[in-house]
XYZ file of C-alpha atoms in Angstrom:
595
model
C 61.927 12.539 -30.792
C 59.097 10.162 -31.931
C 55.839 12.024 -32.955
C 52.876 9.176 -33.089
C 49.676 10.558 -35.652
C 47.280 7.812 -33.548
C 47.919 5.011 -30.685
C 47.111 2.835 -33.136
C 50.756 3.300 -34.158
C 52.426 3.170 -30.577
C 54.120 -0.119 -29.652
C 52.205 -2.432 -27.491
C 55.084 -2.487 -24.849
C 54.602 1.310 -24.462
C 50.568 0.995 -23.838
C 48.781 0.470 -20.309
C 47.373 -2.962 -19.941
C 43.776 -2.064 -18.597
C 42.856 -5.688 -18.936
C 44.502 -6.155 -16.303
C 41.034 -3.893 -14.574
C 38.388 -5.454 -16.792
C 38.406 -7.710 -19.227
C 35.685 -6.661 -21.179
C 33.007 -3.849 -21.046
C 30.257 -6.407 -19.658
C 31.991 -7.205 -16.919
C 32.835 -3.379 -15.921
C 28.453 -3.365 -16.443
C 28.181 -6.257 -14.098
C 30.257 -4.141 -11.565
C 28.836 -0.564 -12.147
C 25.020 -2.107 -11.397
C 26.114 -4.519 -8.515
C 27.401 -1.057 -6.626
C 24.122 0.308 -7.463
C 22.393 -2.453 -5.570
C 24.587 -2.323 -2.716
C 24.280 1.431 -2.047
C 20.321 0.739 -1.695
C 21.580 -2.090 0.804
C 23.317 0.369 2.742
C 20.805 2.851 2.567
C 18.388 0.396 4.360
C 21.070 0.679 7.578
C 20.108 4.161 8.222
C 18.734 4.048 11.500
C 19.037 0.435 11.774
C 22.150 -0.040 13.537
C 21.219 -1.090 16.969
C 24.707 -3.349 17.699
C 27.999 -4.364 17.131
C 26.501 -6.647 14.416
C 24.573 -4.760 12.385
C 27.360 -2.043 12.495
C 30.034 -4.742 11.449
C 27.509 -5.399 8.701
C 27.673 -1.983 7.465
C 31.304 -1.300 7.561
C 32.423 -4.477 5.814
C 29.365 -3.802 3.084
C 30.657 -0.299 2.526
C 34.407 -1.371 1.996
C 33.221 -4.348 -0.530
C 31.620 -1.728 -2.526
C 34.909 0.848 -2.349
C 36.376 -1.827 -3.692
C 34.544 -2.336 -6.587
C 33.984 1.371 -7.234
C 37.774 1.897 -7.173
C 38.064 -0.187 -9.950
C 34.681 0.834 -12.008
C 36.003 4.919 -11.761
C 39.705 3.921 -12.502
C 38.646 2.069 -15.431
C 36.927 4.518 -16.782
C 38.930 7.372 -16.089
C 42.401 5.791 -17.276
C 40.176 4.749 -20.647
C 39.264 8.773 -20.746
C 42.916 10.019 -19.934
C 43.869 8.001 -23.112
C 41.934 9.901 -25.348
C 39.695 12.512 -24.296
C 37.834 13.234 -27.496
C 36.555 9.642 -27.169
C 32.793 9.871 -26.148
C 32.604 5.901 -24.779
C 34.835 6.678 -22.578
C 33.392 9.965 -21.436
C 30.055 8.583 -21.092
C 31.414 5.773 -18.811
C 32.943 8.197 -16.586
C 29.898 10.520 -16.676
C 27.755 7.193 -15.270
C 30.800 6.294 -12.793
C 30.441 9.964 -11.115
C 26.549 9.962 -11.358
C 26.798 6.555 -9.080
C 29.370 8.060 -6.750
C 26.949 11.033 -5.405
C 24.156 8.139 -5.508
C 26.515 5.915 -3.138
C 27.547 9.444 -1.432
C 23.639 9.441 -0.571
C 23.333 6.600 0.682
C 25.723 6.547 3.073
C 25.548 9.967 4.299
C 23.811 9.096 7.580
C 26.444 7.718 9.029
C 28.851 9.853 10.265
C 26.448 11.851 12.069
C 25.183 8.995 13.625
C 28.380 7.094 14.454
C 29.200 10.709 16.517
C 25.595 10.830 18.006
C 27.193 7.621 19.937
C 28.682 8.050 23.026
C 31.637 5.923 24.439
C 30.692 4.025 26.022
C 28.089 2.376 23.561
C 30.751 2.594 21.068
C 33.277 0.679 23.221
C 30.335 -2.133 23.912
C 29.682 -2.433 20.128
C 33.653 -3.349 19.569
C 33.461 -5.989 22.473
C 29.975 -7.534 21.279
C 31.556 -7.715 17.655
C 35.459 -9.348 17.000
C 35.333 -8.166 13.416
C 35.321 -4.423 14.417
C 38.834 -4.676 15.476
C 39.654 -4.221 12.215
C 37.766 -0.992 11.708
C 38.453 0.078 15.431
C 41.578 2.818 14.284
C 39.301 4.718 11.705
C 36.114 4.479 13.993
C 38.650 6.083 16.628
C 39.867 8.455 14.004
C 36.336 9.825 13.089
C 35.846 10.510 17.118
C 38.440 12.861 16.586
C 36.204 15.552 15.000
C 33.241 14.914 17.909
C 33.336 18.434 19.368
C 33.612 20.061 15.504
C 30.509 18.164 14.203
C 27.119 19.828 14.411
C 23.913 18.301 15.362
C 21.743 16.208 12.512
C 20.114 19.176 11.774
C 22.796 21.705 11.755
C 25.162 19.584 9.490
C 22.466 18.836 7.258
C 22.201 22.599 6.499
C 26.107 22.916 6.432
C 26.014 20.314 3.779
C 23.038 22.059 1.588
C 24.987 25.276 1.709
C 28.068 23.304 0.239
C 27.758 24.358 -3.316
C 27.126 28.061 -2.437
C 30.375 28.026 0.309
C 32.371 26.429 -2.686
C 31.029 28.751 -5.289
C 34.144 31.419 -4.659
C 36.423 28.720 -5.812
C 34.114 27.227 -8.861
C 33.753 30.877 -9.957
C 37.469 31.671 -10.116
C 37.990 28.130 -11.984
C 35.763 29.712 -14.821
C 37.500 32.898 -14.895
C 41.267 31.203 -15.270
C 39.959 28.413 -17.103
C 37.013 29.005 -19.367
C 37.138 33.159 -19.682
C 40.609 33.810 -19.616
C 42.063 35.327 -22.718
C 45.699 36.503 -22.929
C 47.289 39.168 -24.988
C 48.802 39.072 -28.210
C 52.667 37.691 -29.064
C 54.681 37.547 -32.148
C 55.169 33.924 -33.714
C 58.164 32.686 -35.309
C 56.408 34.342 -39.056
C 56.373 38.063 -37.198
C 51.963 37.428 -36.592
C 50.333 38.447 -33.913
C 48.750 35.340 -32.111
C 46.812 35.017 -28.657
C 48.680 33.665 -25.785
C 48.143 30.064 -24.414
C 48.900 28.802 -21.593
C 51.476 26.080 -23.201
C 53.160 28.860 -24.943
C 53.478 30.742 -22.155
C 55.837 28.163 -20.178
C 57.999 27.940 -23.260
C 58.438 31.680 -24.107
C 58.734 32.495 -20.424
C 62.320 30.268 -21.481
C 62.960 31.527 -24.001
C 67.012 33.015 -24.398
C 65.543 36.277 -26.357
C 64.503 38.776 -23.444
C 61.935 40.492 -25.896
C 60.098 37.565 -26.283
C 60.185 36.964 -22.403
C 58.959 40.206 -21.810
C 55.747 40.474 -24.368
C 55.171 36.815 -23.143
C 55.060 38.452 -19.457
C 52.758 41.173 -20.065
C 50.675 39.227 -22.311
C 49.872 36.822 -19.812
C 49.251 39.154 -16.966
C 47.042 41.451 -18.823
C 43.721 39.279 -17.944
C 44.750 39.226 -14.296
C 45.325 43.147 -14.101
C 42.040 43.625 -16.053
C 39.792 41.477 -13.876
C 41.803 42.151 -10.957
C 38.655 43.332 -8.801
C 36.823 40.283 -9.459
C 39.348 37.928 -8.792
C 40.407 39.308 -5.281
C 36.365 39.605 -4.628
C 36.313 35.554 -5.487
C 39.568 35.320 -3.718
C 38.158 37.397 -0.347
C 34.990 35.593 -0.307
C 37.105 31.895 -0.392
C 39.199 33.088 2.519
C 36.049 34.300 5.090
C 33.800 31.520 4.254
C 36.921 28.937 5.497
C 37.269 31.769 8.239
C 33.481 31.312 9.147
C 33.241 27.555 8.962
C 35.726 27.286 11.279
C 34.483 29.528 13.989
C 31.059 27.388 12.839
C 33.151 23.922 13.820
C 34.977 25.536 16.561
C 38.093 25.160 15.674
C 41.022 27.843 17.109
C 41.764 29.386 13.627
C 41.152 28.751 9.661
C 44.605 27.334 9.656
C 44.359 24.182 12.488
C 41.330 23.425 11.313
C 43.414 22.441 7.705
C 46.027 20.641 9.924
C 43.682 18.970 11.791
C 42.741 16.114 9.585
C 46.787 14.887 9.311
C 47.098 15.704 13.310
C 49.706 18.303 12.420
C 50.213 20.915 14.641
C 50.486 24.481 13.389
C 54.041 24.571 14.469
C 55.207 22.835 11.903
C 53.893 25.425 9.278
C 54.843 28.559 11.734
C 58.427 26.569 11.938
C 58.253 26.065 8.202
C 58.082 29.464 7.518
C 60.334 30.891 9.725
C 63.479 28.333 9.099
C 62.738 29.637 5.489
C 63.393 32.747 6.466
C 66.105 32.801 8.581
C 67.642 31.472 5.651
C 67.127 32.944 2.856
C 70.004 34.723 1.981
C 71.227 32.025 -0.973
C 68.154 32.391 -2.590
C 69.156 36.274 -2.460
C 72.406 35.547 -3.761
C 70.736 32.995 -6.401
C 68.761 36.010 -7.865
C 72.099 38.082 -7.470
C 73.613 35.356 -9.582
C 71.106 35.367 -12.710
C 71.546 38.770 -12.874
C 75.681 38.318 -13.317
C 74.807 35.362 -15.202
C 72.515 37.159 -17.788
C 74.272 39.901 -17.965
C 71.693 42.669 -16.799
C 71.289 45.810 -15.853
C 68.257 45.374 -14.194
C 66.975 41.595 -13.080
C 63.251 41.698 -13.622
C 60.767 38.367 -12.782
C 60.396 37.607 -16.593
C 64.248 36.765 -16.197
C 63.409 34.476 -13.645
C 62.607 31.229 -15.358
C 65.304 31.145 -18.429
C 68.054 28.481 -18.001
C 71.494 30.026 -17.421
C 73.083 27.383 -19.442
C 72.008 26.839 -22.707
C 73.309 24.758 -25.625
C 72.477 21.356 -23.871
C 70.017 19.436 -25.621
C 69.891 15.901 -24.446
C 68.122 13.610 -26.466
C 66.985 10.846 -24.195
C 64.788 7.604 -25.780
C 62.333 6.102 -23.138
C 64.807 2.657 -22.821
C 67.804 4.814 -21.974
C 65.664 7.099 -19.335
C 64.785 3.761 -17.788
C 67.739 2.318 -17.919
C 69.383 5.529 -16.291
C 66.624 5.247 -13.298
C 67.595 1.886 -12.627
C 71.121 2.877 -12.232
C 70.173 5.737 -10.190
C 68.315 4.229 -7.543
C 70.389 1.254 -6.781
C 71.074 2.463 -3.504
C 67.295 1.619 -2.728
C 68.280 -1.807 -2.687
C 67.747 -4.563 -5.115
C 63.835 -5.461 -4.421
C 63.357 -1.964 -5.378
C 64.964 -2.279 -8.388
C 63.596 -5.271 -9.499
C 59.855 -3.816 -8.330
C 60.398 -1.305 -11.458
C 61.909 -3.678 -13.842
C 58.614 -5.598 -13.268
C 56.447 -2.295 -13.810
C 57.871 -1.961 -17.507
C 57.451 -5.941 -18.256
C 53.946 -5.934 -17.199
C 53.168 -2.461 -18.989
C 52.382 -0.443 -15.781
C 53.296 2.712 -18.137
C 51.804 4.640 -20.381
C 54.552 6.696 -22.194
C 54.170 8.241 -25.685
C 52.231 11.410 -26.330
C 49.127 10.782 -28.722
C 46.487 13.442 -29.857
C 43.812 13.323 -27.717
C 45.630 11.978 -24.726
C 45.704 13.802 -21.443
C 48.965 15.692 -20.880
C 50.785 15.902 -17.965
C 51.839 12.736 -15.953
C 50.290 11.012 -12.898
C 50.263 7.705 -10.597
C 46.904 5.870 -10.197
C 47.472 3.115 -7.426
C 44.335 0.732 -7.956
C 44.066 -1.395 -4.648
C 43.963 -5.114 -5.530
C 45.571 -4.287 -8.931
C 48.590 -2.530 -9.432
C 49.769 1.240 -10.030
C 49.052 2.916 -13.699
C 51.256 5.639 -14.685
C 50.999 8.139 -17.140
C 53.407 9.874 -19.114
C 53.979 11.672 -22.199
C 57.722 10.941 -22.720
C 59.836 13.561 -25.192
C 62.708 12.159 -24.778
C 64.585 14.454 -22.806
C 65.940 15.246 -19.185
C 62.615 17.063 -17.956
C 61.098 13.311 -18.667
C 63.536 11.412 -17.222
C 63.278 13.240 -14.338
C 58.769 12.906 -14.490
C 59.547 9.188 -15.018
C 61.823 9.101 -11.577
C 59.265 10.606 -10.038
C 55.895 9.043 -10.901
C 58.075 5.776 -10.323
C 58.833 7.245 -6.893
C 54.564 7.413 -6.147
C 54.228 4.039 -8.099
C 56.390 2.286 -5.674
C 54.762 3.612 -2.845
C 51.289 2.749 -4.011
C 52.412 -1.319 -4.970
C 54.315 -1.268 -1.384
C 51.297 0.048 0.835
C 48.643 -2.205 -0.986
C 50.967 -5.287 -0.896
C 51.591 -5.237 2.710
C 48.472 -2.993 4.148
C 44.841 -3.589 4.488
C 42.496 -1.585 2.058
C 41.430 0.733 4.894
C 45.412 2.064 5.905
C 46.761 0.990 1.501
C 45.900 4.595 0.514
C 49.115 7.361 2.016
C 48.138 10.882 2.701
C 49.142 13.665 0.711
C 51.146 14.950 3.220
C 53.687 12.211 2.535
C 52.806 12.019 -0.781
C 55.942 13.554 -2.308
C 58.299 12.254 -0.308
C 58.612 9.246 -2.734
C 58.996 11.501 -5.490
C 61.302 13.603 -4.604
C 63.603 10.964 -2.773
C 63.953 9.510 -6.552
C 64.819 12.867 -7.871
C 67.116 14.000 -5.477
C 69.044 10.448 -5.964
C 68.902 10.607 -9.974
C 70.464 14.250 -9.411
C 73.065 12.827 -7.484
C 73.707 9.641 -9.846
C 73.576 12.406 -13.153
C 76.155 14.652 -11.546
C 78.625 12.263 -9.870
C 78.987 10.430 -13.281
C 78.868 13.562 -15.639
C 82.249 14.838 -16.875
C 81.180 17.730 -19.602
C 81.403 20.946 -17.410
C 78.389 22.910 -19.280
C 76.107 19.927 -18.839
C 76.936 19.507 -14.843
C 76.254 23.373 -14.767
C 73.165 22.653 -16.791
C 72.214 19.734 -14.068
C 72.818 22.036 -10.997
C 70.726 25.286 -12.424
C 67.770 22.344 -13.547
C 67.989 20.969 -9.701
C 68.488 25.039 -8.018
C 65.178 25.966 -10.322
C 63.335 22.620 -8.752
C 64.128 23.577 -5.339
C 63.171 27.181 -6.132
C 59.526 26.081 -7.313
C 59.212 23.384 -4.916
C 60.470 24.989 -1.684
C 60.629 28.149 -1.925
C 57.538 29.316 -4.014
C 55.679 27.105 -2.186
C 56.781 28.360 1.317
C 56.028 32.296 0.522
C 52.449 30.981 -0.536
C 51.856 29.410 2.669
C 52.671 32.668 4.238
C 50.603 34.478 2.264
C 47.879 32.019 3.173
C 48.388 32.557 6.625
C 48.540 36.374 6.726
C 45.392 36.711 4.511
C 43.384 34.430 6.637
C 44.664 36.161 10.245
C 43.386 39.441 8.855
C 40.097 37.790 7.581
C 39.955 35.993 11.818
C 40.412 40.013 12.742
C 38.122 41.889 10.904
C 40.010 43.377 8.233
C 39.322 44.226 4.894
C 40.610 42.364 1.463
C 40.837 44.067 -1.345
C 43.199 44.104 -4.299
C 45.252 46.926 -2.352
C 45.773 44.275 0.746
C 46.153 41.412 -1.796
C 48.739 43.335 -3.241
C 50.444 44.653 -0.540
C 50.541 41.844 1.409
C 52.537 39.661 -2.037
C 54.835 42.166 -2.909
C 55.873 42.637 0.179
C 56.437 39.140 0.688
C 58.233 38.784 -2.784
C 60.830 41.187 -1.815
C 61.406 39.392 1.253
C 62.327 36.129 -0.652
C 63.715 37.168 -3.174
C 65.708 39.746 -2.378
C 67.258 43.612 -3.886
C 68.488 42.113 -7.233
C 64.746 42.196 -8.959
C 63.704 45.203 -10.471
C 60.095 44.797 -10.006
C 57.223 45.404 -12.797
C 53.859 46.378 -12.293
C 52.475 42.933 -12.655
C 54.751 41.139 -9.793
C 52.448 42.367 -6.968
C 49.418 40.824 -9.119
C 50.941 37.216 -8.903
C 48.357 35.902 -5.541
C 45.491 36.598 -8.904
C 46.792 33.992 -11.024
C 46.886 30.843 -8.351
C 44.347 28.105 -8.098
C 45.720 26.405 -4.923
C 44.787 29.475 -2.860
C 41.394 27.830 -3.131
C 42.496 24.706 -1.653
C 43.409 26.163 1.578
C 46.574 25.581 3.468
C 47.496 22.801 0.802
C 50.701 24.167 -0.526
C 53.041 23.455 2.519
C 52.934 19.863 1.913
C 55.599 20.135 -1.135
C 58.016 22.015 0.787
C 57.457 19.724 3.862
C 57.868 16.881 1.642
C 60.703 18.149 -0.555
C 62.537 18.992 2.807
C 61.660 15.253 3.682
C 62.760 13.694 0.697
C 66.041 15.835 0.733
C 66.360 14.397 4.461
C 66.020 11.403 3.422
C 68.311 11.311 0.452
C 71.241 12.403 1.575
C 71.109 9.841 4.856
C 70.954 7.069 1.797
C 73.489 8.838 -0.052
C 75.964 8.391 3.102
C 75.196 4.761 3.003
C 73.416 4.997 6.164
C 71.919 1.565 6.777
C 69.237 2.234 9.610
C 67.621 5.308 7.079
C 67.556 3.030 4.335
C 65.685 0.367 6.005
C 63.304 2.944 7.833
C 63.033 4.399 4.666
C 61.762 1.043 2.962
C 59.315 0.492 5.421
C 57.838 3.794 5.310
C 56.764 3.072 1.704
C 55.084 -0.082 3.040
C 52.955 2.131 5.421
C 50.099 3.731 3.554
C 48.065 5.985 6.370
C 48.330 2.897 8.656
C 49.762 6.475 11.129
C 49.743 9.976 11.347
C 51.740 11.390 8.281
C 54.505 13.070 11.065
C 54.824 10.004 13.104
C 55.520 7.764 9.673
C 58.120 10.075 8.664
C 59.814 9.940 12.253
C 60.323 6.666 12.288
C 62.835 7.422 8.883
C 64.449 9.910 11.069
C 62.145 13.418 9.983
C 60.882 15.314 12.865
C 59.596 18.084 10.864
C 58.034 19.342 14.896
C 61.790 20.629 14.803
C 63.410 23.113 12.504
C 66.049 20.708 11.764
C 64.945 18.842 8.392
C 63.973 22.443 7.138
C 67.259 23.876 8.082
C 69.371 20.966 6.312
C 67.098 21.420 3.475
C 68.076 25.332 3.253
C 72.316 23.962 4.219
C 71.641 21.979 0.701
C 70.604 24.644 -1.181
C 73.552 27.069 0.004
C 75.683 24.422 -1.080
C 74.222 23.530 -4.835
C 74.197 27.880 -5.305
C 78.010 28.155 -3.660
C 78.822 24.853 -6.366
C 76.789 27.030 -9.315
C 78.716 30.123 -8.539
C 82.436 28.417 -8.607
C 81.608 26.463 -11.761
């Protein structure tokens, strides 16, 4: 694999082009002041809209400065991503998020005001003014939420208790991020070292069960020790959602988080219980790690260590692309060609460098194009982060190229269908062409462990989301003890009699941010179930999918995120899509098993 000391030494063809955003710094200047005078603009509308006109006027003011803040924040925080110790770049982001709570500000009266309107005023504004056709759908949209928004008065209290409602969540951050300290493991020289994070995901891998183990209890031991604070933070996130949505007047916590994708809480009851009903291969899974491992007892510090080893693949960035091409042919030749053009005009950026942010992402920049980050190592796990960053890039070019700015961006609901279409397609391509037994066994287990973390994980925190909530709508208590009881319980139920289970496994709700984010984790199963929908339909060389397909990646929000993915053939108001998902998954641990 290629180590680089500096980006200095990384070939040009391998380096984001963020000319392509500003040419120079004085023109980024130009742009970062020219938003400052047009938030004062839009400031002076506040209580100045009196027609059609004027509100027009507003509208098309406030999405000319989007625009140009879009660009001004992107530039600054792709410069940042690229090296984070650089302070130019930090300072430019610092100014870029100063100016977005001044533009925030300035255009905070209007919501209230656009919902102080009735309907009919509203409906004589759009006939008095042909322009606000094209912001009719979003004006619509924001009528929606009439009967949850306050008066003037009340919302402007809501909105000053913000940082204290959000202070649960910004507390727990510092714990797990800043506080946190993990126990002690041995290195490779026999020393005891503190636990990190990164080390953590590797020794959690690692073949020698020891090392799993002290890796385990290391990592736990901050959780267990703070476990009182943590469900107090944890307690006090999940009553004030509770109480703002008795405050909006919405039914429960839980459709007031569906509300703003017009998803009804079906979908996530039906989510659930599909799961459920089917969950006996994921039982047989666990069953099968613990044959596989040869165990006596199967314990969750087993549950992450690949049951094949001795497959190293050593895979250069060229050859990963060149495999993706291949791969998603069945997507048709403009898609194709659409990536070939993302690696000619140095969309990517692909070599880890110190400094650099790790991780990967897609940044679509409207008017521009999509930037993706990567930090390549040459191996299958980035082949497979290429496919699927290429799978959001795709979608962002598609939606800006043939929507409007107001419907280019797509909803994270559908976010990772994209993704995990590309995936589930290279999975496909890497099997069907493979013929060394150990690696095809080494493909399956990668793709069963996906689906596992994905789906599955994903699914039993949604229900623990739900049942911690419904006890906060009834009165109940939280505590560690209902924390607990409440995720072991629900552990056993997934995952079946084969896991012995430590002390720590009933701890696991402590150590996860998203609970914060509530009702947020549903959308990768939904999606993954989606994508695998989707897939296979292509897969079969079914025409009518494919085409749907391609035109849902042209969509951006331009709909509701379940009526875009019906119109590719996903009706996720049924159990089917969920139930085909779980069919798939059988199949890949019946395929596992006989090889």
């Amino acid at each position: 694999m290629t180590t680089y000391k500096s980006r200095a030494e990384v070939p040009i063809e391998e380096k984001w082009n963020l000319d392509d955003l500003y040419l120079d710094i004085s023109k980024w200047e130009e742009d970062l002041s020219a938003i400052e005078t047009m938030a004062n603009d839009l400031k002076n509308f506040d209580g100045a809209i009196k027609n059609g006109q004027d509100l027009f006027h507003f509208l098309k003011k406030q999405e000319e400065l989007s625009y140009k803040f879009n660009h001004v924040f992107a530039y600054a925080m792709l410069s940042v991503d690229l090296d984070t110790r650089d302070t130019t770049s930090q300072s430019l982001l610092d100014r870029a998020r100063t100016l977005s709570v001044k533009v925030s500000a300035a255009t905070s009266f209007f919501m209230p005001f656009l919902l102080s309107l009735d309907e009919a005023t509203f409906k004589q504004y759009i006939a008095e003014e042909e322009g606000l056709k094209y912001f009719e759908e979003d004006l619509l949209e924001s009528f929606r939420y009439k009967k949850h928004v306050l008066s003037k008065e009340q919302e402007e209290i809501l909105s000053q208790l913000g940082e204290a409602l959000s202070a649960p969540s910004t507390t727990y951050g510092m714990i797990n991020n800043a506080d946190i300290q993990f126990g002690e493991v041995t290195n490779e020289n026999g020393e005891k070292v503190e636990l990190t994070r990164g080390m953590y995901s590797k020794l959690i891998e690692d073949e020698d069960r020891e090392k799993r183990k002290e890796a385990y209890k290391a990592y736990y031991k901050p959780y267990l020790q703070m476990k009182n604070s943590i469900a107090s933070t944890l307690a006090a996130a999940v009553k004030n959602n509770v109480t703002t949505s008795k405050i909006r007047s919405y039914p429960s916590a839980l459709e007031k988080a569906l509300f703003g994708d017009n998803v009804p809480k079906e979908v996530y009851e039906n989510l659930i219980q599909a799961t459920k009903d089917n969950i006996a291969p994921l039982h047989r899974y666990s069953e099968l790690r613990k044959e596989k491992l040869q165990l006596d007892e199967l314990r969750q510090y087993d549950m992450n260590v690949p049951l094949v080893s001795g497959v190293k693949q050593e895979i250069s960035f060229d050859e990963a692309f060149e495999t993706m091409l291949k791969a998603l042919a069945p997507l048709g030749k403009d898609y194709v060609e659409t990536l070939v053009e993302f690696k000619k005009a140095r969309y990517f950026d692909v070599r880890e460098t110190p400094g650099k942010r790790s991780g990967a992402y897609n940044l679509g920049v409207y008017g521009v194009h999509p930037f993706i980050l990567l930090n390549h190592h040459d191996d299958l796990d980035s082949l497979f982060t290429l496919v699927h960053e290429c799978g959001h890039g795709v979608h962002s070019k598609l939606s800006s190229q043939h929507q409007p700015q107001i419907t280019a961006r797509y909803s994270i609901f559908v976010a990772e269908v994209a993704s995990t279409v590309n995936e589930v397609l290279l999975i496909h391509y890497l099997l069907d062409k493979e013929k060394n037994e150990l690696v095809k066994k080494h493909l399956i287990n990668h793709f069963i462990d996906k689906f596992r973390g994905t789906f599955f994980t994903q699914v039993m925190f949604a229900e623990f989301e739900m049942l911690t909530h419904e006890k906060a709508e009834q009165g109940q208590p939280l505590n560690v003890d209902v924390f607990n009881q409440i995720y072991e319980t629900l552990f056993r139920q997934y995952y079946g009699d084969a896991l012995v289970f430590d002390e720590e496994v009933k701890y696991g709700w402590s150590r996860i941010p998203h609970f914060y984010r509530p009702f947020y984790v549903y959308k990768y199963a939904t999606g993954f179930a989606s994508a695998i929908h989707i897939a296979t339909k292509i897969l079969d060389g079914d025409k009518a999918t494919l085409e749907s397909y391609l035109e849902f990646l042209k969509s951006g929000s331009s709909d509701y995120p379940l009526e875009l993915l019906k119109k590719t053939g996903v009706d996720l108001t049924t159990p089917e899509p969920i139930k085909n998902t779980l069919t798939q998954f059988a199949e890949l641990v019946e395929e596992f098993s006989n090889l």
